[in-house]
Coordinates of C-alpha atoms in Angstrom, one line a residue:
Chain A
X1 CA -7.0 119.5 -61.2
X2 CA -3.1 118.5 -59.9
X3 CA -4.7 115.2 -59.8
X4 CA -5.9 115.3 -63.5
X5 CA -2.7 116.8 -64.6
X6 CA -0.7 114.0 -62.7
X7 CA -2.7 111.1 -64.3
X8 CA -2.7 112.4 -67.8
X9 CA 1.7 112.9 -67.6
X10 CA 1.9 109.4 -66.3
X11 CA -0.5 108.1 -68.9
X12 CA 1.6 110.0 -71.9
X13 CA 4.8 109.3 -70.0
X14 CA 4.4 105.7 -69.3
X15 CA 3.9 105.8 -73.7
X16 CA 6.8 107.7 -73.6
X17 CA 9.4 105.2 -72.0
X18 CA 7.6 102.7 -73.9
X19 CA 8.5 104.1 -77.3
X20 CA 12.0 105.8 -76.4
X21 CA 14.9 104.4 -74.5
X22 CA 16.8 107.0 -74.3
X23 CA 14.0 109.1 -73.5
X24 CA 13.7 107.9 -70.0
X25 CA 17.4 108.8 -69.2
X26 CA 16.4 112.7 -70.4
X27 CA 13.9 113.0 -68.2
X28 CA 14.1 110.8 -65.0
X29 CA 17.0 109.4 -63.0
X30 CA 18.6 106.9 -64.6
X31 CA 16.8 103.7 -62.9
X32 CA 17.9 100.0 -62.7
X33 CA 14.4 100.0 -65.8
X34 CA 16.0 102.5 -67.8
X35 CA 19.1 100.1 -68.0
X36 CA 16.8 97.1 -69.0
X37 CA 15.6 99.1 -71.9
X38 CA 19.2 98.4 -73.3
X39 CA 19.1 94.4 -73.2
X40 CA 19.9 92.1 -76.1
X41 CA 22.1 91.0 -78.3
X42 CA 24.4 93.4 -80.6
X43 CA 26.7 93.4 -83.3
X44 CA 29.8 95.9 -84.8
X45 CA 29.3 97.1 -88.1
X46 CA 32.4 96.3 -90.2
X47 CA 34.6 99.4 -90.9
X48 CA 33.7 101.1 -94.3
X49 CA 29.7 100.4 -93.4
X50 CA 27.3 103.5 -92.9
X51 CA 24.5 102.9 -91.0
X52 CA 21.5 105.4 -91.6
X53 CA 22.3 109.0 -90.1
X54 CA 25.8 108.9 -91.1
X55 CA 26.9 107.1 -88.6
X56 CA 30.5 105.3 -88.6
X57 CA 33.1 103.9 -87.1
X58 CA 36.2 105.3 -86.7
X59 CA 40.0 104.7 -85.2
X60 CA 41.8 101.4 -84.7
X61 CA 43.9 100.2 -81.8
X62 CA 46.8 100.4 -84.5
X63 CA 46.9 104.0 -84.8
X64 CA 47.9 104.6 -81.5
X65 CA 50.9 106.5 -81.1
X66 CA 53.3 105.3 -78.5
X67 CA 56.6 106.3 -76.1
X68 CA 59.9 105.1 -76.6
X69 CA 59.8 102.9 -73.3
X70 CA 56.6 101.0 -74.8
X71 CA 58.7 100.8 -78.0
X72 CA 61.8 99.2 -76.1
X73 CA 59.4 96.8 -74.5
X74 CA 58.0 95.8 -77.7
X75 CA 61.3 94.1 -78.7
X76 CA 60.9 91.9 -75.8
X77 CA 57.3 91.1 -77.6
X78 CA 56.6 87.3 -79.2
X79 CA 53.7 87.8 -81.4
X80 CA 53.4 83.7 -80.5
X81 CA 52.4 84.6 -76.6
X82 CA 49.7 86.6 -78.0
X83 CA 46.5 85.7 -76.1
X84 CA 45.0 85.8 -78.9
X85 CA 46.4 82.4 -79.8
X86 CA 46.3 81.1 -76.0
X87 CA 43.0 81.6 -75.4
X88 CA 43.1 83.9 -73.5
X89 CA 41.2 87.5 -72.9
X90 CA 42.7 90.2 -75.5
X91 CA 41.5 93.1 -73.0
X92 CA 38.9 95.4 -73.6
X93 CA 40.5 98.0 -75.9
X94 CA 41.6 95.3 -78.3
X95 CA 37.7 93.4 -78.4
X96 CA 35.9 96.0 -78.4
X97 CA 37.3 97.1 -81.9
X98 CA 37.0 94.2 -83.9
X99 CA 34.8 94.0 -86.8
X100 CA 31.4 91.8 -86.2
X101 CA 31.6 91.2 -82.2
X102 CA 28.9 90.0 -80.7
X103 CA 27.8 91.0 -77.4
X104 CA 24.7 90.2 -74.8
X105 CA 23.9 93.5 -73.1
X106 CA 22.6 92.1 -69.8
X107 CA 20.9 94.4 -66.9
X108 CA 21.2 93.4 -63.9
X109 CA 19.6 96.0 -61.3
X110 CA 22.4 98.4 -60.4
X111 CA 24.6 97.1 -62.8
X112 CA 24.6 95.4 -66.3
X113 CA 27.2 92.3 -67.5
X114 CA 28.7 92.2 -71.5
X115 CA 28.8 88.9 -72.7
X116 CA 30.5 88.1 -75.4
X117 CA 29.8 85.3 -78.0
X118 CA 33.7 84.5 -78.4
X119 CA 33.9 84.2 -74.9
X120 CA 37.6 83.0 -74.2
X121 CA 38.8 86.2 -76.1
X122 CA 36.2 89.0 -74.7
X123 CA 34.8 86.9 -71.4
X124 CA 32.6 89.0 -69.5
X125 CA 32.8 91.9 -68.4
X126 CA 31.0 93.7 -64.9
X127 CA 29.9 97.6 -64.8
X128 CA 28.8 98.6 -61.5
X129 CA 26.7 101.7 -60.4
X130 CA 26.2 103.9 -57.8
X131 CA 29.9 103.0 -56.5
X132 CA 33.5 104.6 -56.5
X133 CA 36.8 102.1 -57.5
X134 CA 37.9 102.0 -53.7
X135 CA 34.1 100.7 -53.1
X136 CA 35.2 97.8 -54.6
X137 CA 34.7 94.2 -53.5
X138 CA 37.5 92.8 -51.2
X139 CA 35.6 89.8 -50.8
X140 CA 35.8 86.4 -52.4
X141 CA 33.8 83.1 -51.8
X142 CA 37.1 81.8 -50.4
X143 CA 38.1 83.9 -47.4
X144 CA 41.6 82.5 -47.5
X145 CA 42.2 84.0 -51.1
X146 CA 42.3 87.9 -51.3
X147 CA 40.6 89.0 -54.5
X148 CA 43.3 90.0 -56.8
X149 CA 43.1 93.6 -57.6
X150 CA 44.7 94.2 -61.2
X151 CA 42.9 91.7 -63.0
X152 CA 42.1 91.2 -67.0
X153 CA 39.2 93.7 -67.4
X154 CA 40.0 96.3 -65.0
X155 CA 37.3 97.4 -62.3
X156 CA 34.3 99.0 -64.6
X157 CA 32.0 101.9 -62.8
X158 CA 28.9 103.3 -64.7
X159 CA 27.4 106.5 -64.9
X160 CA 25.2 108.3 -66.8
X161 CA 25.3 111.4 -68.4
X162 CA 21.7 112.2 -70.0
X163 CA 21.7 109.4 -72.3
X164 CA 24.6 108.2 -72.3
X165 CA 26.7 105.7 -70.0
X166 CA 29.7 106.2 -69.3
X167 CA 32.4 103.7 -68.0
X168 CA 35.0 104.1 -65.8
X169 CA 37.8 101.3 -65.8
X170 CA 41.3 101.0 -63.7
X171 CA 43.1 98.1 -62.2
X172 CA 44.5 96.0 -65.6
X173 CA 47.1 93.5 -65.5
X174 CA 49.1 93.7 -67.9
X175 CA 48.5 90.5 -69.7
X176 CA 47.1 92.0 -72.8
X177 CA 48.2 94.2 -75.8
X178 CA 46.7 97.3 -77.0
X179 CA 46.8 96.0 -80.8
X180 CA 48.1 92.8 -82.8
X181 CA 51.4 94.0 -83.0
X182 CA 52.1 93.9 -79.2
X183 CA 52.0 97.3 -78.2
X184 CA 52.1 96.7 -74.2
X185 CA 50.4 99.0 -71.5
X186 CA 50.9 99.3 -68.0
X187 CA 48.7 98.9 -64.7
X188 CA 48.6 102.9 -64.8
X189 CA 46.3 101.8 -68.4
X190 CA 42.6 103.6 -67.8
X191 CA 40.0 103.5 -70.1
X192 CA 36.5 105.5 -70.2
X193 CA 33.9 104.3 -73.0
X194 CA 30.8 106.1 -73.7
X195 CA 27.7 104.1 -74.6
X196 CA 24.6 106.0 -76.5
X197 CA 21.1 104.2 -77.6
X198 CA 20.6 105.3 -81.2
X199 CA 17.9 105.4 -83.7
X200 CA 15.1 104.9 -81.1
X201 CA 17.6 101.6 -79.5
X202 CA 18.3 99.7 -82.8
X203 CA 22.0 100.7 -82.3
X204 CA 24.5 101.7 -79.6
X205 CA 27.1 104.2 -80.4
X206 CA 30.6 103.1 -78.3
X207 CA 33.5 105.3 -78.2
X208 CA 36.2 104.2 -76.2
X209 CA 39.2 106.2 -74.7
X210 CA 42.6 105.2 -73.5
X211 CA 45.6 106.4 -71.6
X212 CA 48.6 105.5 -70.1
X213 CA 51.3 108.3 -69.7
X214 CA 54.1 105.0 -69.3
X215 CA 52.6 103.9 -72.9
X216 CA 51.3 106.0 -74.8
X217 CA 52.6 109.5 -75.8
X218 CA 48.8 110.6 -76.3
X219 CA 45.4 109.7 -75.4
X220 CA 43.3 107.8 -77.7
X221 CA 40.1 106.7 -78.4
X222 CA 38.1 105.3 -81.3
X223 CA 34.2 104.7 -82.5
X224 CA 32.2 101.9 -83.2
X225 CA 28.4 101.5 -84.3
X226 CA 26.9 98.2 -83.0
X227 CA 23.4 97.0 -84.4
X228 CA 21.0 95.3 -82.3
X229 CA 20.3 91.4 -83.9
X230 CA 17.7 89.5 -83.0
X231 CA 19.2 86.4 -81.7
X232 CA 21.1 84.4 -79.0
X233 CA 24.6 84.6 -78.7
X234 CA 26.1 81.1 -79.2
X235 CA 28.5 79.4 -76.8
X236 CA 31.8 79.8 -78.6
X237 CA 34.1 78.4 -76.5
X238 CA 38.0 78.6 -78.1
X239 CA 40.3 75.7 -76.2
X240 CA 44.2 75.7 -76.0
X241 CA 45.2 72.0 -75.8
X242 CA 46.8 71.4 -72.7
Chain B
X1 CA 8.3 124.3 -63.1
X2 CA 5.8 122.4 -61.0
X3 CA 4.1 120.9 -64.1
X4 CA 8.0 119.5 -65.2
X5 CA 8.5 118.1 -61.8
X6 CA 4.7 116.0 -61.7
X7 CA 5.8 114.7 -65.2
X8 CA 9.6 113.6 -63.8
X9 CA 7.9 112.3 -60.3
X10 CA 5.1 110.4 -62.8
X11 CA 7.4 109.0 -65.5
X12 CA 9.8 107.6 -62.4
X13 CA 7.2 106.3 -60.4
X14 CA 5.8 104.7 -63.9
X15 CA 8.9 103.1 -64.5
X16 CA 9.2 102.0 -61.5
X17 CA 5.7 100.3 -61.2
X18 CA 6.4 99.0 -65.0
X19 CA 9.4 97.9 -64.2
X20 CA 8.0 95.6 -61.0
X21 CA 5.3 94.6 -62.9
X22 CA 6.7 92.9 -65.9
X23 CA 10.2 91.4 -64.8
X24 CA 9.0 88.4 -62.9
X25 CA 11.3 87.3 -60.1
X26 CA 12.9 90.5 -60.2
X27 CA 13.9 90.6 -56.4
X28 CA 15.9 87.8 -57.6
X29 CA 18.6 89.7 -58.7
X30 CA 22.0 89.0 -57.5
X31 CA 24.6 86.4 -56.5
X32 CA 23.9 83.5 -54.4
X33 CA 26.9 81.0 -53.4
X34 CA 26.0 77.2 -52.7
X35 CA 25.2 77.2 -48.9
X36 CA 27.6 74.9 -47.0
X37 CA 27.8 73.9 -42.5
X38 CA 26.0 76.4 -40.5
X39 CA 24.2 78.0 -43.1
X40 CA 22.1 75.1 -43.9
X41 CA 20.9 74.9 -40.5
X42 CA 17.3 74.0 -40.6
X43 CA 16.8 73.4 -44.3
X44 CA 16.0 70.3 -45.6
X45 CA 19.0 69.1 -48.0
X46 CA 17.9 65.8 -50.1
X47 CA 20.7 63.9 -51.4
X48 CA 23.1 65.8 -49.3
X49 CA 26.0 62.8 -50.9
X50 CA 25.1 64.1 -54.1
X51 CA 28.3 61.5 -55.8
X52 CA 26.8 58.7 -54.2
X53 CA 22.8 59.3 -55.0
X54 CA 23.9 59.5 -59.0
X55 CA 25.8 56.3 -58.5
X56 CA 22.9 54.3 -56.4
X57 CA 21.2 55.0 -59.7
X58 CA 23.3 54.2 -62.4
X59 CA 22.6 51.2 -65.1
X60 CA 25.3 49.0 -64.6
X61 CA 27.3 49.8 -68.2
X62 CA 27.5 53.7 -66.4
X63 CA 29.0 52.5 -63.4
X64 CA 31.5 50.7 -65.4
X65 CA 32.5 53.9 -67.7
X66 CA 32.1 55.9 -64.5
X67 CA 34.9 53.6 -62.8
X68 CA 37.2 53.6 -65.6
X69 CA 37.2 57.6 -66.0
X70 CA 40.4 59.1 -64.8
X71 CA 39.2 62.3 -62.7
X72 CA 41.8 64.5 -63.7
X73 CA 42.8 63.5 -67.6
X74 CA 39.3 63.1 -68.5
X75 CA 37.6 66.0 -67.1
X76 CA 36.6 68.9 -69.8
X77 CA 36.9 71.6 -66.7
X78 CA 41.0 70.5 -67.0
X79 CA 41.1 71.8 -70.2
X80 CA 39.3 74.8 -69.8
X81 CA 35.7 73.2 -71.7
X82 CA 32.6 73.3 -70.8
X83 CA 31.6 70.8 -68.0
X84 CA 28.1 71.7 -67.7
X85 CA 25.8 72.8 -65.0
X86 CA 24.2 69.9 -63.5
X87 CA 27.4 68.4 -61.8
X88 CA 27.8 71.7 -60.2
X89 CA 25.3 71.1 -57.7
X90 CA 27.5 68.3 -56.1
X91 CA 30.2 70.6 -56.4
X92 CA 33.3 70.3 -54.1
X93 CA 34.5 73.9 -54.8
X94 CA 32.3 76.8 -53.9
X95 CA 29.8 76.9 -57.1
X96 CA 27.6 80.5 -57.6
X97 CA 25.8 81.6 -59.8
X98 CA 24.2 85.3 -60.6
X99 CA 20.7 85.5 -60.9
X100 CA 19.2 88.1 -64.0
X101 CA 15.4 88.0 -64.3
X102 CA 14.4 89.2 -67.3
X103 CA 10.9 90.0 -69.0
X104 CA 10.8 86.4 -71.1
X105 CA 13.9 84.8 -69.2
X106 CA 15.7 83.9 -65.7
X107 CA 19.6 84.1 -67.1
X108 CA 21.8 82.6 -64.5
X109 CA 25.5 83.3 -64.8
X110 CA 27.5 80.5 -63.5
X111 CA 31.2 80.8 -61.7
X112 CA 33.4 79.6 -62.4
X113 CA 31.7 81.3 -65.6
X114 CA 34.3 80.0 -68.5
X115 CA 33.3 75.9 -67.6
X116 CA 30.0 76.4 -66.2
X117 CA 28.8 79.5 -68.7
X118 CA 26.1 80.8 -68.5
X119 CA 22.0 79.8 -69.2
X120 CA 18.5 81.3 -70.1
X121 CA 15.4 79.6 -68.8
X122 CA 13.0 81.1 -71.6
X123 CA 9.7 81.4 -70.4
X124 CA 6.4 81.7 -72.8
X125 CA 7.2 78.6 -75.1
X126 CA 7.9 75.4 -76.3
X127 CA 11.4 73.6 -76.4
X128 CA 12.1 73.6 -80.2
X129 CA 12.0 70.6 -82.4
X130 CA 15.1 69.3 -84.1
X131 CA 17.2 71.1 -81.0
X132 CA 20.4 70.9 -81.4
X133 CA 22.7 69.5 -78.8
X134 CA 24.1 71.5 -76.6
X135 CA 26.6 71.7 -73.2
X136 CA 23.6 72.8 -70.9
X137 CA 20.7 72.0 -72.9
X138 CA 17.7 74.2 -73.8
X139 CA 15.3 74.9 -70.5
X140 CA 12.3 76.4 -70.5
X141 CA 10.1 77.6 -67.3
X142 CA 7.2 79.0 -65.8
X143 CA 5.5 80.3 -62.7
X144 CA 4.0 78.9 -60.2
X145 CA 3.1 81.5 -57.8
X146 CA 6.7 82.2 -56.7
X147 CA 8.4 79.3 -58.2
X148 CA 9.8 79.2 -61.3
X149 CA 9.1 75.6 -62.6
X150 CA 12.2 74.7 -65.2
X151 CA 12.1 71.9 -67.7
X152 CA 15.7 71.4 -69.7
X153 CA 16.5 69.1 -72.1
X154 CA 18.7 69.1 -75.2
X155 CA 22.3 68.2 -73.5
X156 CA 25.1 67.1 -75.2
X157 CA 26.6 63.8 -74.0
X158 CA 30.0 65.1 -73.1
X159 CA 29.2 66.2 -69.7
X160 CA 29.1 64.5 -66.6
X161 CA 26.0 63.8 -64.3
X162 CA 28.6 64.5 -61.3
X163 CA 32.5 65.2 -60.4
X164 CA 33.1 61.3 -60.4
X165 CA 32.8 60.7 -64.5
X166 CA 29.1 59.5 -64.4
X167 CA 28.0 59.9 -68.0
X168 CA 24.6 60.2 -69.4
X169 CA 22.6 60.6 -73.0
X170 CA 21.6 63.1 -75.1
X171 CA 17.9 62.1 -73.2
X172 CA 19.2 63.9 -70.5
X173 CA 16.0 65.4 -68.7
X174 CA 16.3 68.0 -66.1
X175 CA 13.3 69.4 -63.8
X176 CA 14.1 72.2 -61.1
X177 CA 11.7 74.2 -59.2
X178 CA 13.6 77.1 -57.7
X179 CA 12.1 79.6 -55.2
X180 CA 13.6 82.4 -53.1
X181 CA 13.2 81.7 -49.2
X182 CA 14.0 83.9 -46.0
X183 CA 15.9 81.8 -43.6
X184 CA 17.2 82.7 -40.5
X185 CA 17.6 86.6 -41.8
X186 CA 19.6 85.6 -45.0
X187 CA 18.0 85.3 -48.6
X188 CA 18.4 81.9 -50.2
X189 CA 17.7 80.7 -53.4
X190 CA 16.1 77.2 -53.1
X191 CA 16.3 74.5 -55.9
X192 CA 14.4 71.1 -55.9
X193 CA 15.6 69.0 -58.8
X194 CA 14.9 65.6 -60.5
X195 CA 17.1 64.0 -62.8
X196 CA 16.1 61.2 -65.6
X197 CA 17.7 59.6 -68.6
X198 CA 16.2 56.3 -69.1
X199 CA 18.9 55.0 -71.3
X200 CA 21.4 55.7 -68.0
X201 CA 19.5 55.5 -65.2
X202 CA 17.6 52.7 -63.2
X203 CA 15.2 55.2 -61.7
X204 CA 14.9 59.4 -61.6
X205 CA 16.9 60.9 -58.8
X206 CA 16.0 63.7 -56.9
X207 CA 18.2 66.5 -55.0
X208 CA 18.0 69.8 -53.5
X209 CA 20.4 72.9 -52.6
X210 CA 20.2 75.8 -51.2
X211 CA 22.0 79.2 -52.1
X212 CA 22.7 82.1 -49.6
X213 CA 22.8 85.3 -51.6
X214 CA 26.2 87.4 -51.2
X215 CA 26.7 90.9 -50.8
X216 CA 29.9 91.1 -52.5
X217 CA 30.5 91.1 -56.1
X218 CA 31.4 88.3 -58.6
X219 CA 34.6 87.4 -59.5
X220 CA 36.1 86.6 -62.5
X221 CA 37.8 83.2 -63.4
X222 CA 39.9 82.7 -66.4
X223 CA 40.2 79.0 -67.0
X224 CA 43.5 79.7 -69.8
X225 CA 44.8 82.0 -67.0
X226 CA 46.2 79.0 -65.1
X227 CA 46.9 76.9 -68.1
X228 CA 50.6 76.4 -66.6
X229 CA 49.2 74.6 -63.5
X230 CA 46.6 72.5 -65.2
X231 CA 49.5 71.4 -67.5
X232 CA 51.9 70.7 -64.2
X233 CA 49.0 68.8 -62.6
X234 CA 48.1 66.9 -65.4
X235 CA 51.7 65.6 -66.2
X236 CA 51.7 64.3 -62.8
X237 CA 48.9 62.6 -62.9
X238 CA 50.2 60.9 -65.9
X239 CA 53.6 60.0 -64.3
X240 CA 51.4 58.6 -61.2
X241 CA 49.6 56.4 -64.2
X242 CA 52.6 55.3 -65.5
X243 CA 54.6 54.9 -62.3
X244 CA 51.1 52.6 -61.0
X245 CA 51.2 50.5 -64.1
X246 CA 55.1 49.9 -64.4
X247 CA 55.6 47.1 -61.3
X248 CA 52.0 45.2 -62.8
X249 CA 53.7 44.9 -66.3
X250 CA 57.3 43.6 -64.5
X251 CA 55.2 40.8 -63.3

């Protein structure tokens, strides 16, 4: 009779994970499959968009509020070293808000890359599980070069909460801005961003938070809706001329 | 209670079996770095001069380009573009690449990742007609017991067949066989490969390289990031141009 009883759950539950990403998550330890079940390619939703549920996005980097020592640096700022404009990565906060990015959710075992289709501006970015930030790599593939611990995207962890994933990230440089008018941050920057499957995995809900006491004079996080698109992302390479 | 924990233990163990069962080359996963010295004790490396094999086989109006290309003004990876995958297997510098099995694909993640990028071996179908050109071509693959068998066409022409400047066509056509191997207690990932472009070559060439897979994590590389000392390097190779030609046209 157990036996019975085990065959028919694994029969209905194997159906289960089939029809339900986020299903898997509710009722089994997150697993390097359950991550898989989040692959592909997706896209933000422009602001002022609804997709069905009521679902939209909300916040912009620009409506951060900021201290007066991020408001003397700013006079230092030339909008023309943006890296925007040097090809260079703008930094999580900043890509992860713009309207229409597109973005290869990878799995990867115990971890899971984002690519992104305009590659010199969002790169790619690493989350790792089942670590801590000091269990960091030291290593490089040349052992006379120390890895360089504040680096553009920070050092990403994962975990999950139910259904959701959340992201852990510390160690920026402080080459980017937190919006287009310059707004600088410190290495002290730390961001956490919550990732949701929605309506049955057609859509991710992202909500991403940020502090830095140095910078800002109050947390802040915003919301984005990104739909799963059925195709490639391109190579979109942008080239400063040297 | 004890019913709750058969249908947790059944839909993990489910997952689990799924998950082995339909992601071929799944033990794949990770990051292998191209196997240099002591490591490659024992394994059979064809073409180990990987410069000189592509030259023994070039037509003679590709040597002559080849010659005339300036290493350093010329090369796409000095200006942060794509320079394409196949002259990273005669790499000088330290070449990896991360290995993502997927249900239809093999993605491989190239580093440096911002002049390699990255590239999905689909498997299940057809290159498409009318494909459009493109820095590492279009590759398709399948399996041959625990080979994956890789066919890629579709390159643009503004790549190089290795570090020196050797060009090649848009009839570019790559075939690798990559397996994963045990070797003296390390994991390797094995690649066999055969080059052709008629319109470049006198005859195919063949190569092979071996991978060690790392325990550490990938780095990242941002090509713009050192924009100041590609610029510095580049101006001097210009001056060393300049200061070369100078005493020829005094004469």
């Amino acid at each position: 009779m157990k036996n019975l009883r085990i065959a028919i759950s694994a029969v209905f539950g194997s159906m289960w994970i089939a029809a339900s990403p986020s299903a898997i998550a509710q009722a089994a330890p997150p697993s390097p499959a359950t991550l898989f079940s989040l692959s592909g390619v997706y896209q933000s939703i422009p602001d002022g968009t609804t997709l069905p549920g009521g679902f939209r996005n909300s916040g912009s980097p620009e409506q951060i509020s900021i201290t007066p020592a991020a408001r003397e640096q700013m006079k230092s700022v030339d909008l023309k070293d943006d890296s925007w404009k040097t090809c260079r990565p703008v930094g999580n906060f900043r890509m992860m808000a713009r309207s229409g990015t597109v973005m290869e959710f990878l799995s990867a075992g115990n971890m899971f890359f984002l690519l992104f289709e305009d590659f010199t501006h969002g790169f790619m970015r690493k989350v790792y599980f089942g670590r801590t930030h000091e269990q960091r790599s030291t290593q490089t593939s040349d052992a006379d070069i120390p890895r360089t611990k504040l680096t553009w995207f920070g050092d990403s962890i994962g975990r999950w909460e139910n259904d959701t994933i959340v992201i852990d990230t510390v160690d920026f440089n402080e080459d980017t801005w937190l919006n287009d008018k310059g707004v600088p941050h410190s290495e002290a920057m730390h961001t956490v961003e919550r990732i949701r499957p929605i309506r049955g995995g057609e859509a991710l809900e992202y909500r991403m938070t940020v502090d830095d006491p140095q910078m800002l004079a109050t947390p802040y996080a915003y919301v984005r809706y990104f739909k799963k698109i059925d195709r490639e992302i391109e190579d979109d390479n942008c080239v400063e001329e040297h | 209670m004890r019913k709750a924990c058969y249908l947790t233990l059944s839909i993990a163990l489910l997952a689990a079996l799924s998950w082995a069962q339909t992601i071929p080359g799944e033990n794949w996963t990770g990051y292998y770095m191209m196997a240099r010295g002591r490591d490659l004790t024992g394994l059979n490396v064809v073409s180990p001069n990987f410069g000189g094999t592509v030259v023994a086989h070039l037509q003679p109006w590709a040597k002559l380009k080849r010659d005339s290309v300036n290493g350093v003004l010329d090369d796409n990876g000095f200006v942060c573009k794509p320079a394409g995958f196949l002259r990273a297997y005669g790499s000088p510098f330290d070449t990896n690449g991360f290995f993502a099995p997927g249900k239809d694909r093999m993605t491989i993640i190239y580093w440096p990742t911002d002049t390699v990028l990255f590239r999905r071996i689909y498997y299940n179908r057809e290159h498409p007609r009318n494909l459009k050109p493109s820095w590492n071509g279009h590759s398709i693959g399948r399996w041959e017991g625990d080979t994956l068998v890789v066919d890629t066409i579709g390159f643009n022409d503004r790549t190089w067949l290795d570090g020196g400047g050797a060009p090649h066509t848009e009839d570019l056509h790559l075939t690798e066989r990559m397996r994963q191997i045990q070797h003296n207690g390390n994991t390797y990932m094995e690649i066999v490969a055969q080059v052709d472009d008629p319109r470049t070559l006198t005859s195919p060439y063949t190569f092979s390289r071996y991978y060690k897979k790392q325990n550490y994590e990938m780095e990242d590389y941002v090509c713009n990031d050192a924009v100041d000392f590609y610029k510095e390097w580049r101006e001097q190779e210009r001056r060393a141009r300049q200061a070369q030609s100078q005493p020829a046209e005094a004469k």
